[in-house]
Amino acid sequence: MADKAILQVGDKKIELPIIEGVDGSKAIDISQLLAQTGLTSYDPSLGNTAICKSAITYIDGDKGILRYRGIPIEQFTAQPKPNFVEAAWLLIFGRLPNKAELAEFRQQLIDNELLHEGIKDQFQHIPADAPPMAILSATMNNLACFHKQFLEVEKPEGLVAAAARLISKVRTIAAFSYRRSRGLPFIYPDPGLRYCANFLHMMFSLPYKQYIVTPEIEDALNMIFILHADHEQNCSTSAVRVVGSARANLFASCAAGVSALWGPLHGGANVEVINMLERIYQGGISPEQCIRDAKDKNNSFRLFGFGHRVYRNFDPRAKILKESCDRVLAKMHRQDPLLDIARRLEELALSDPYFVERKLYPNVDFYSGILLRAIGIPTNMFTVCFAIGRLPGWIAQWKEQHDDTSSKILRPRQVYIGAQVTDYVPMEQR
Ligand code: SDX
């Protein structure tokens, strides 16, 4: 393919450079389009637009490929699998940590797992039925009030310290929001527990009875967090980049990511999937009716957990999660009728021309909720768990943009379709 594109506007012809990714994918560089033609481009969902060059995560939507810093996602779930903290370090710093680096990062997470008592006290004034994602976004921003030294993250060591605080404290914030919602006393983190086990301890232990984390549950949560850790320029990551491009601090930028992830078309889909499966199971609608509703343009219903902006094949994470559901439920000697319904929906959809023609396959959210349920996570905490997993990816993407001295504030343009010039009309003349 040529290394430039020719654009003809009226009798003017301009050349636009074509840049190439390491996978051979190409992009037309239009960064000089407005200067050269006086025209902007129009791509409202940004589905045709690369907003950055990134070395963190690679996705091939047609082949169903996902790699973190080049390592295929499947290798994170096969033995000897890395744990979530190791995957977080890889995403943020660009390579696998050596033993000393991993031990030091783990120690930083331990040293920063407590919340400032001032933040803890604030939970008492939050309504018990407050949405956990609202609490997470607000409290993540609130961290900046108690750790002012990390508002300035120009120094590399400041970024590592801020990242460690966020990755460690996000569990405590999440667990405390759950305990508050149930009127339970807060359980403080236990420095002797690994990352995921500590989160489950804070969620489910009682003052008089330690929650015993079984290996299969710890393993399942570790895998869920890793599978959600990054996904290139998805909606919430782009929100983190937009906020971070204004040189806003890491806490504020990641709080914006939490807010975007909350949407039911994005991270909130894992809650909608379980609600959909529950409705079917409780007899509200049948799988067949669900499929019909999803295809009916006059029906706003969507088959949650299906479809993806990038994957036009199976989401590799969905495959791994589907296999894990079987394994974890079997190890726990449990069955979940919702899994059978999910399988039936998948079977119906994958053989239905509507879904096949539109290349709609199960995405990461279709099976993740069933696994989270098996672990005992309440439905309203599913998207919070997605955010805990995605946090290292947001930090990595924020750091990559922050370290790129050529990066500028993200400020898209528009096509104006409003009123022509007009005059103000005084109230007495309206
Ligand atoms: C995540 O971007 C990421 O990487 C996100 C994520 C990550 O890790 O960060 O992977 C996590 O957000 C996964 C997606 C979770 N969301 C859902 O499961 C919600 C249900 N899915 C859809 O809303 C939809 O598929 C999206 C939002 C995921 C993608 O939407 P697109 O690419 O904008 O697709 P579209 O809306 O343009 O749909 C194309 C066609 C339309 O039909 P036609 O107009 O061509 O007739 O497919 C139809 C849509 O109506 N369609 C669906 C559908 N998804 C798309 N029809 C029924 N059910 C669905 N789920």
mmCIF file with all atom_site columns, N, CA and C and ligand atoms in Angstrom, residues 231 234-235 264-267 269 294 297 302-309 312 315 317 354-355 358 360 363-365 386 390, ligand 1:
data_model
loop_
_atom_site.group_PDB
_atom_site.id
_atom_site.type_symbol
_atom_site.label_atom_id
_atom_site.label_alt_id
_atom_site.label_comp_id
_atom_site.label_asym_id
_atom_site.label_entity_id
_atom_site.label_seq_id
_atom_site.pdbx_PDB_ins_code
_atom_site.Cartn_x
_atom_site.Cartn_y
_atom_site.Cartn_z
_atom_site.occupancy
_atom_site.B_iso_or_equiv
_atom_site.pdbx_formal_charge
_atom_site.auth_seq_id
_atom_site.auth_comp_id
_atom_site.auth_asym_id
_atom_site.auth_atom_id
_atom_site.pdbx_PDB_model_num
ATOM   1   N N   . HIS A 1 231 ? -8.020  -2.516  27.736 1.00 0.00 ? 231 HIS A N   1
ATOM   2   C CA  . HIS A 1 231 ? -8.654  -2.893  26.460 1.00 0.00 ? 231 HIS A CA  1
ATOM   3   C C   . HIS A 1 231 ? -8.518  -1.771  25.447 1.00 0.00 ? 231 HIS A C   1
ATOM   4   N N   . ASN A 1 234 ? -11.026 2.001   24.771 1.00 0.00 ? 234 ASN A N   1
ATOM   5   C CA  . ASN A 1 234 ? -12.464 1.885   25.036 1.00 0.00 ? 234 ASN A CA  1
ATOM   6   C C   . ASN A 1 234 ? -12.990 3.182   25.636 1.00 0.00 ? 234 ASN A C   1
ATOM   7   N N   . CYS A 1 235 ? -14.293 3.236   25.840 1.00 0.00 ? 235 CYS A N   1
ATOM   8   C CA  . CYS A 1 235 ? -14.946 4.477   26.269 1.00 0.00 ? 235 CYS A CA  1
ATOM   9   C C   . CYS A 1 235 ? -14.335 5.046   27.541 1.00 0.00 ? 235 CYS A C   1
ATOM   10  N N   . PRO A 1 264 ? -24.505 1.500   31.026 1.00 0.00 ? 264 PRO A N   1
ATOM   11  C CA  . PRO A 1 264 ? -24.938 0.130   30.711 1.00 0.00 ? 264 PRO A CA  1
ATOM   12  C C   . PRO A 1 264 ? -24.453 -0.374  29.351 1.00 0.00 ? 264 PRO A C   1
ATOM   13  N N   . LEU A 1 265 ? -24.018 0.541   28.484 1.00 0.00 ? 265 LEU A N   1
ATOM   14  C CA  . LEU A 1 265 ? -23.481 0.072   27.198 1.00 0.00 ? 265 LEU A CA  1
ATOM   15  C C   . LEU A 1 265 ? -22.015 -0.333  27.333 1.00 0.00 ? 265 LEU A C   1
ATOM   16  N N   . HIS A 1 266 ? -21.439 -0.003  28.477 1.00 0.00 ? 266 HIS A N   1
ATOM   17  C CA  . HIS A 1 266 ? -19.995 -0.259  28.705 1.00 0.00 ? 266 HIS A CA  1
ATOM   18  C C   . HIS A 1 266 ? -19.852 -1.187  29.912 1.00 0.00 ? 266 HIS A C   1
ATOM   19  N N   . GLY A 1 267 ? -19.217 -0.747  30.951 1.00 0.00 ? 267 GLY A N   1
ATOM   20  C CA  . GLY A 1 267 ? -18.971 -1.651  32.076 1.00 0.00 ? 267 GLY A CA  1
ATOM   21  C C   . GLY A 1 267 ? -20.236 -2.048  32.821 1.00 0.00 ? 267 GLY A C   1
ATOM   22  N N   . ALA A 1 269 ? -22.762 -3.193  31.640 1.00 0.00 ? 269 ALA A N   1
ATOM   23  C CA  . ALA A 1 269 ? -23.463 -4.288  30.930 1.00 0.00 ? 269 ALA A CA  1
ATOM   24  C C   . ALA A 1 269 ? -23.456 -5.572  31.746 1.00 0.00 ? 269 ALA A C   1
ATOM   25  N N   . ALA A 1 294 ? -34.579 -8.440  21.087 1.00 0.00 ? 294 ALA A N   1
ATOM   26  C CA  . ALA A 1 294 ? -33.286 -7.823  20.744 1.00 0.00 ? 294 ALA A CA  1
ATOM   27  C C   . ALA A 1 294 ? -33.234 -7.459  19.265 1.00 0.00 ? 294 ALA A C   1
ATOM   28  N N   . LYS A 1 297 ? -36.587 -3.631  16.110 1.00 0.00 ? 297 LYS A N   1
ATOM   29  C CA  . LYS A 1 297 ? -36.131 -2.228  16.109 1.00 0.00 ? 297 LYS A CA  1
ATOM   30  C C   . LYS A 1 297 ? -37.078 -1.337  16.893 1.00 0.00 ? 297 LYS A C   1
ATOM   31  N N   . ARG A 1 302 ? -31.767 -4.608  24.242 1.00 0.00 ? 302 ARG A N   1
ATOM   32  C CA  . ARG A 1 302 ? -30.575 -5.139  23.576 1.00 0.00 ? 302 ARG A CA  1
ATOM   33  C C   . ARG A 1 302 ? -30.168 -6.420  24.293 1.00 0.00 ? 302 ARG A C   1
ATOM   34  N N   . LEU A 1 303 ? -29.554 -7.327  23.591 1.00 0.00 ? 303 LEU A N   1
ATOM   35  C CA  . LEU A 1 303 ? -29.055 -8.546  24.216 1.00 0.00 ? 303 LEU A CA  1
ATOM   36  C C   . LEU A 1 303 ? -27.757 -8.178  24.924 1.00 0.00 ? 303 LEU A C   1
ATOM   37  N N   . PHE A 1 304 ? -27.873 -7.806  26.199 1.00 0.00 ? 304 PHE A N   1
ATOM   38  C CA  . PHE A 1 304 ? -26.686 -7.324  26.917 1.00 0.00 ? 304 PHE A CA  1
ATOM   39  C C   . PHE A 1 304 ? -25.642 -8.430  26.999 1.00 0.00 ? 304 PHE A C   1
ATOM   40  N N   . GLY A 1 305 ? -24.396 -8.018  26.905 1.00 0.00 ? 305 GLY A N   1
ATOM   41  C CA  . GLY A 1 305 ? -23.312 -8.992  26.893 1.00 0.00 ? 305 GLY A CA  1
ATOM   42  C C   . GLY A 1 305 ? -22.977 -9.471  25.501 1.00 0.00 ? 305 GLY A C   1
ATOM   43  N N   . PHE A 1 306 ? -23.749 -8.949  24.506 1.00 0.00 ? 306 PHE A N   1
ATOM   44  C CA  . PHE A 1 306 ? -23.486 -9.308  23.097 1.00 0.00 ? 306 PHE A CA  1
ATOM   45  C C   . PHE A 1 306 ? -23.090 -8.076  22.304 1.00 0.00 ? 306 PHE A C   1
ATOM   46  N N   . GLY A 1 307 ? -22.218 -8.267  21.345 1.00 0.00 ? 307 GLY A N   1
ATOM   47  C CA  . GLY A 1 307 ? -21.794 -7.177  20.465 1.00 0.00 ? 307 GLY A CA  1
ATOM   48  C C   . GLY A 1 307 ? -20.608 -6.436  21.033 1.00 0.00 ? 307 GLY A C   1
ATOM   49  N N   . HIS A 1 308 ? -19.868 -5.819  20.132 1.00 0.00 ? 308 HIS A N   1
ATOM   50  C CA  . HIS A 1 308 ? -18.682 -5.075  20.558 1.00 0.00 ? 308 HIS A CA  1
ATOM   51  C C   . HIS A 1 308 ? -18.276 -4.148  19.417 1.00 0.00 ? 308 HIS A C   1
ATOM   52  N N   . ARG A 1 309 ? -17.773 -2.960  19.801 1.00 0.00 ? 309 ARG A N   1
ATOM   53  C CA  . ARG A 1 309 ? -17.354 -1.992  18.789 1.00 0.00 ? 309 ARG A CA  1
ATOM   54  C C   . ARG A 1 309 ? -16.174 -2.524  17.964 1.00 0.00 ? 309 ARG A C   1
ATOM   55  N N   . ARG A 1 312 ? -15.353 -8.398  16.027 1.00 0.00 ? 312 ARG A N   1
ATOM   56  C CA  . ARG A 1 312 ? -16.340 -8.923  15.078 1.00 0.00 ? 312 ARG A CA  1
ATOM   57  C C   . ARG A 1 312 ? -16.172 -10.442 15.052 1.00 0.00 ? 312 ARG A C   1
ATOM   58  N N   . ASP A 1 315 ? -15.129 -12.407 21.626 1.00 0.00 ? 315 ASP A N   1
ATOM   59  C CA  . ASP A 1 315 ? -14.252 -11.700 22.567 1.00 0.00 ? 315 ASP A CA  1
ATOM   60  C C   . ASP A 1 315 ? -13.459 -12.784 23.293 1.00 0.00 ? 315 ASP A C   1
ATOM   61  N N   . ARG A 1 317 ? -11.913 -12.869 25.876 1.00 0.00 ? 317 ARG A N   1
ATOM   62  C CA  . ARG A 1 317 ? -12.158 -12.893 27.330 1.00 0.00 ? 317 ARG A CA  1
ATOM   63  C C   . ARG A 1 317 ? -13.433 -13.672 27.654 1.00 0.00 ? 317 ARG A C   1
ATOM   64  N N   . TYR A 1 354 ? -29.706 -12.444 12.197 1.00 0.00 ? 354 TYR A N   1
ATOM   65  C CA  . TYR A 1 354 ? -29.585 -11.048 12.675 1.00 0.00 ? 354 TYR A CA  1
ATOM   66  C C   . TYR A 1 354 ? -28.235 -10.854 13.355 1.00 0.00 ? 354 TYR A C   1
ATOM   67  N N   . PHE A 1 355 ? -27.871 -11.782 14.228 1.00 0.00 ? 355 PHE A N   1
ATOM   68  C CA  . PHE A 1 355 ? -26.629 -11.654 14.982 1.00 0.00 ? 355 PHE A CA  1
ATOM   69  C C   . PHE A 1 355 ? -25.430 -12.028 14.125 1.00 0.00 ? 355 PHE A C   1
ATOM   70  N N   . ARG A 1 358 ? -24.557 -9.244  11.676 1.00 0.00 ? 358 ARG A N   1
ATOM   71  C CA  . ARG A 1 358 ? -23.973 -8.076  12.344 1.00 0.00 ? 358 ARG A CA  1
ATOM   72  C C   . ARG A 1 358 ? -22.723 -8.445  13.146 1.00 0.00 ? 358 ARG A C   1
ATOM   73  N N   . LEU A 1 360 ? -22.338 -10.196 15.850 1.00 0.00 ? 360 LEU A N   1
ATOM   74  C CA  . LEU A 1 360 ? -22.539 -9.935  17.285 1.00 0.00 ? 360 LEU A CA  1
ATOM   75  C C   . LEU A 1 360 ? -22.240 -11.218 18.063 1.00 0.00 ? 360 LEU A C   1
ATOM   76  N N   . ASN A 1 363 ? -19.536 -10.816 24.561 1.00 0.00 ? 363 ASN A N   1
ATOM   77  C CA  . ASN A 1 363 ? -18.378 -10.018 24.953 1.00 0.00 ? 363 ASN A CA  1
ATOM   78  C C   . ASN A 1 363 ? -18.029 -10.321 26.412 1.00 0.00 ? 363 ASN A C   1
ATOM   79  N N   . VAL A 1 364 ? -17.072 -9.603  26.945 1.00 0.00 ? 364 VAL A N   1
ATOM   80  C CA  . VAL A 1 364 ? -16.523 -9.912  28.285 1.00 0.00 ? 364 VAL A CA  1
ATOM   81  C C   . VAL A 1 364 ? -17.622 -9.921  29.342 1.00 0.00 ? 364 VAL A C   1
ATOM   82  N N   . ASP A 1 365 ? -18.689 -9.162  29.117 1.00 0.00 ? 365 ASP A N   1
ATOM   83  C CA  . ASP A 1 365 ? -19.710 -9.024  30.171 1.00 0.00 ? 365 ASP A CA  1
ATOM   84  C C   . ASP A 1 365 ? -20.705 -10.176 30.196 1.00 0.00 ? 365 ASP A C   1
ATOM   85  N N   . PHE A 1 386 ? -15.320 -4.601  37.852 1.00 0.00 ? 386 PHE A N   1
ATOM   86  C CA  . PHE A 1 386 ? -14.766 -4.274  36.526 1.00 0.00 ? 386 PHE A CA  1
ATOM   87  C C   . PHE A 1 386 ? -13.785 -3.095  36.690 1.00 0.00 ? 386 PHE A C   1
ATOM   88  N N   . ARG A 1 390 ? -9.898  -2.768  35.813 1.00 0.00 ? 390 ARG A N   1
ATOM   89  C CA  . ARG A 1 390 ? -9.475  -1.838  34.736 1.00 0.00 ? 390 ARG A CA  1
ATOM   90  C C   . ARG A 1 390 ? -8.537  -0.738  35.218 1.00 0.00 ? 390 ARG A C   1
HETATM 91  C C1  . SDX B 2 .   ? -17.554 -3.365  27.091 1.00 0.00 ? 1   SDX B C1  1
HETATM 92  O O1  . SDX B 2 .   ? -14.892 -0.858  23.767 1.00 0.00 ? 1   SDX B O1  1
HETATM 93  C C2  . SDX B 2 .   ? -14.467 -1.804  24.622 1.00 0.00 ? 1   SDX B C2  1
HETATM 94  O O2  . SDX B 2 .   ? -13.414 -2.310  24.482 1.00 0.00 ? 1   SDX B O2  1
HETATM 95  C C3  . SDX B 2 .   ? -15.449 -2.084  25.739 1.00 0.00 ? 1   SDX B C3  1
HETATM 96  C C4  . SDX B 2 .   ? -15.102 -3.287  26.651 1.00 0.00 ? 1   SDX B C4  1
HETATM 97  C C5  . SDX B 2 .   ? -13.836 -3.052  27.477 1.00 0.00 ? 1   SDX B C5  1
HETATM 98  O O3  . SDX B 2 .   ? -13.187 -4.027  27.885 1.00 0.00 ? 1   SDX B O3  1
HETATM 99  O O4  . SDX B 2 .   ? -13.582 -1.847  27.806 1.00 0.00 ? 1   SDX B O4  1
HETATM 100 O O5  . SDX B 2 .   ? -14.916 -4.467  25.848 1.00 0.00 ? 1   SDX B O5  1
HETATM 101 C C6  . SDX B 2 .   ? -16.202 -3.550  27.669 1.00 0.00 ? 1   SDX B C6  1
HETATM 102 O O6  . SDX B 2 .   ? -18.098 -2.285  27.174 1.00 0.00 ? 1   SDX B O6  1
HETATM 103 C C7  . SDX B 2 .   ? -18.194 -4.511  26.344 1.00 0.00 ? 1   SDX B C7  1
HETATM 104 C C8  . SDX B 2 .   ? -19.571 -4.119  25.708 1.00 0.00 ? 1   SDX B C8  1
HETATM 105 C C9  . SDX B 2 .   ? -20.625 -4.214  26.827 1.00 0.00 ? 1   SDX B C9  1
HETATM 106 N N1  . SDX B 2 .   ? -21.914 -3.690  26.340 1.00 0.00 ? 1   SDX B N1  1
HETATM 107 C C10 . SDX B 2 .   ? -22.940 -4.506  26.087 1.00 0.00 ? 1   SDX B C10 1
HETATM 108 O O7  . SDX B 2 .   ? -22.898 -5.731  26.158 1.00 0.00 ? 1   SDX B O7  1
HETATM 109 C C11 . SDX B 2 .   ? -24.237 -3.770  25.698 1.00 0.00 ? 1   SDX B C11 1
HETATM 110 C C12 . SDX B 2 .   ? -24.889 -4.466  24.509 1.00 0.00 ? 1   SDX B C12 1
HETATM 111 N N2  . SDX B 2 .   ? -24.076 -4.243  23.317 1.00 0.00 ? 1   SDX B N2  1
HETATM 112 C C13 . SDX B 2 .   ? -24.392 -3.140  22.502 1.00 0.00 ? 1   SDX B C13 1
HETATM 113 O O8  . SDX B 2 .   ? -25.046 -2.069  23.058 1.00 0.00 ? 1   SDX B O8  1
HETATM 114 C C14 . SDX B 2 .   ? -23.380 -2.837  21.418 1.00 0.00 ? 1   SDX B C14 1
HETATM 115 O O9  . SDX B 2 .   ? -23.012 -4.017  20.843 1.00 0.00 ? 1   SDX B O9  1
HETATM 116 C C15 . SDX B 2 .   ? -22.116 -2.075  21.810 1.00 0.00 ? 1   SDX B C15 1
HETATM 117 C C16 . SDX B 2 .   ? -22.436 -0.819  22.510 1.00 0.00 ? 1   SDX B C16 1
HETATM 118 C C17 . SDX B 2 .   ? -21.250 -2.925  22.662 1.00 0.00 ? 1   SDX B C17 1
HETATM 119 C C18 . SDX B 2 .   ? -21.361 -1.779  20.517 1.00 0.00 ? 1   SDX B C18 1
HETATM 120 O O10 . SDX B 2 .   ? -22.180 -0.933  19.790 1.00 0.00 ? 1   SDX B O10 1
HETATM 121 P P1  . SDX B 2 .   ? -21.775 -0.485  18.314 1.00 0.00 ? 1   SDX B P1  1
HETATM 122 O O11 . SDX B 2 .   ? -20.501 -1.043  17.832 1.00 0.00 ? 1   SDX B O11 1
HETATM 123 O O12 . SDX B 2 .   ? -21.960 0.980   18.289 1.00 0.00 ? 1   SDX B O12 1
HETATM 124 O O13 . SDX B 2 .   ? -22.815 -1.231  17.460 1.00 0.00 ? 1   SDX B O13 1
HETATM 125 P P2  . SDX B 2 .   ? -24.084 -0.551  16.934 1.00 0.00 ? 1   SDX B P2  1
HETATM 126 O O14 . SDX B 2 .   ? -24.827 0.025   18.089 1.00 0.00 ? 1   SDX B O14 1
HETATM 127 O O15 . SDX B 2 .   ? -23.694 0.339   15.799 1.00 0.00 ? 1   SDX B O15 1
HETATM 128 O O16 . SDX B 2 .   ? -24.882 -1.821  16.390 1.00 0.00 ? 1   SDX B O16 1
HETATM 129 C C19 . SDX B 2 .   ? -24.673 -2.327  15.085 1.00 0.00 ? 1   SDX B C19 1
HETATM 130 C C20 . SDX B 2 .   ? -25.936 -3.139  14.807 1.00 0.00 ? 1   SDX B C20 1
HETATM 131 C C21 . SDX B 2 .   ? -27.213 -2.338  15.069 1.00 0.00 ? 1   SDX B C21 1
HETATM 132 O O17 . SDX B 2 .   ? -28.226 -2.881  14.292 1.00 0.00 ? 1   SDX B O17 1
HETATM 133 P P3  . SDX B 2 .   ? -28.542 -2.177  12.839 1.00 0.00 ? 1   SDX B P3  1
HETATM 134 O O18 . SDX B 2 .   ? -28.734 -0.697  13.110 1.00 0.00 ? 1   SDX B O18 1
HETATM 135 O O19 . SDX B 2 .   ? -27.325 -2.475  11.982 1.00 0.00 ? 1   SDX B O19 1
HETATM 136 O O20 . SDX B 2 .   ? -29.802 -2.872  12.347 1.00 0.00 ? 1   SDX B O20 1
HETATM 137 O O21 . SDX B 2 .   ? -25.977 -4.252  15.730 1.00 0.00 ? 1   SDX B O21 1
HETATM 138 C C22 . SDX B 2 .   ? -27.114 -4.105  16.568 1.00 0.00 ? 1   SDX B C22 1
HETATM 139 C C23 . SDX B 2 .   ? -27.527 -2.661  16.518 1.00 0.00 ? 1   SDX B C23 1
HETATM 140 O O22 . SDX B 2 .   ? -28.913 -2.512  16.796 1.00 0.00 ? 1   SDX B O22 1
HETATM 141 N N3  . SDX B 2 .   ? -26.672 -4.486  17.925 1.00 0.00 ? 1   SDX B N3  1
HETATM 142 C C24 . SDX B 2 .   ? -27.405 -5.199  18.773 1.00 0.00 ? 1   SDX B C24 1
HETATM 143 C C25 . SDX B 2 .   ? -26.588 -5.390  19.900 1.00 0.00 ? 1   SDX B C25 1
HETATM 144 N N4  . SDX B 2 .   ? -25.414 -4.775  19.709 1.00 0.00 ? 1   SDX B N4  1
HETATM 145 C C26 . SDX B 2 .   ? -25.469 -4.213  18.486 1.00 0.00 ? 1   SDX B C26 1
HETATM 146 N N5  . SDX B 2 .   ? -28.652 -5.694  18.682 1.00 0.00 ? 1   SDX B N5  1
HETATM 147 C C27 . SDX B 2 .   ? -29.092 -6.404  19.758 1.00 0.00 ? 1   SDX B C27 1
HETATM 148 N N6  . SDX B 2 .   ? -28.373 -6.648  20.869 1.00 0.00 ? 1   SDX B N6  1
HETATM 149 C C28 . SDX B 2 .   ? -27.128 -6.147  20.974 1.00 0.00 ? 1   SDX B C28 1
HETATM 150 N N7  . SDX B 2 .   ? -26.405 -6.372  22.072 1.00 0.00 ? 1   SDX B N7  1
#
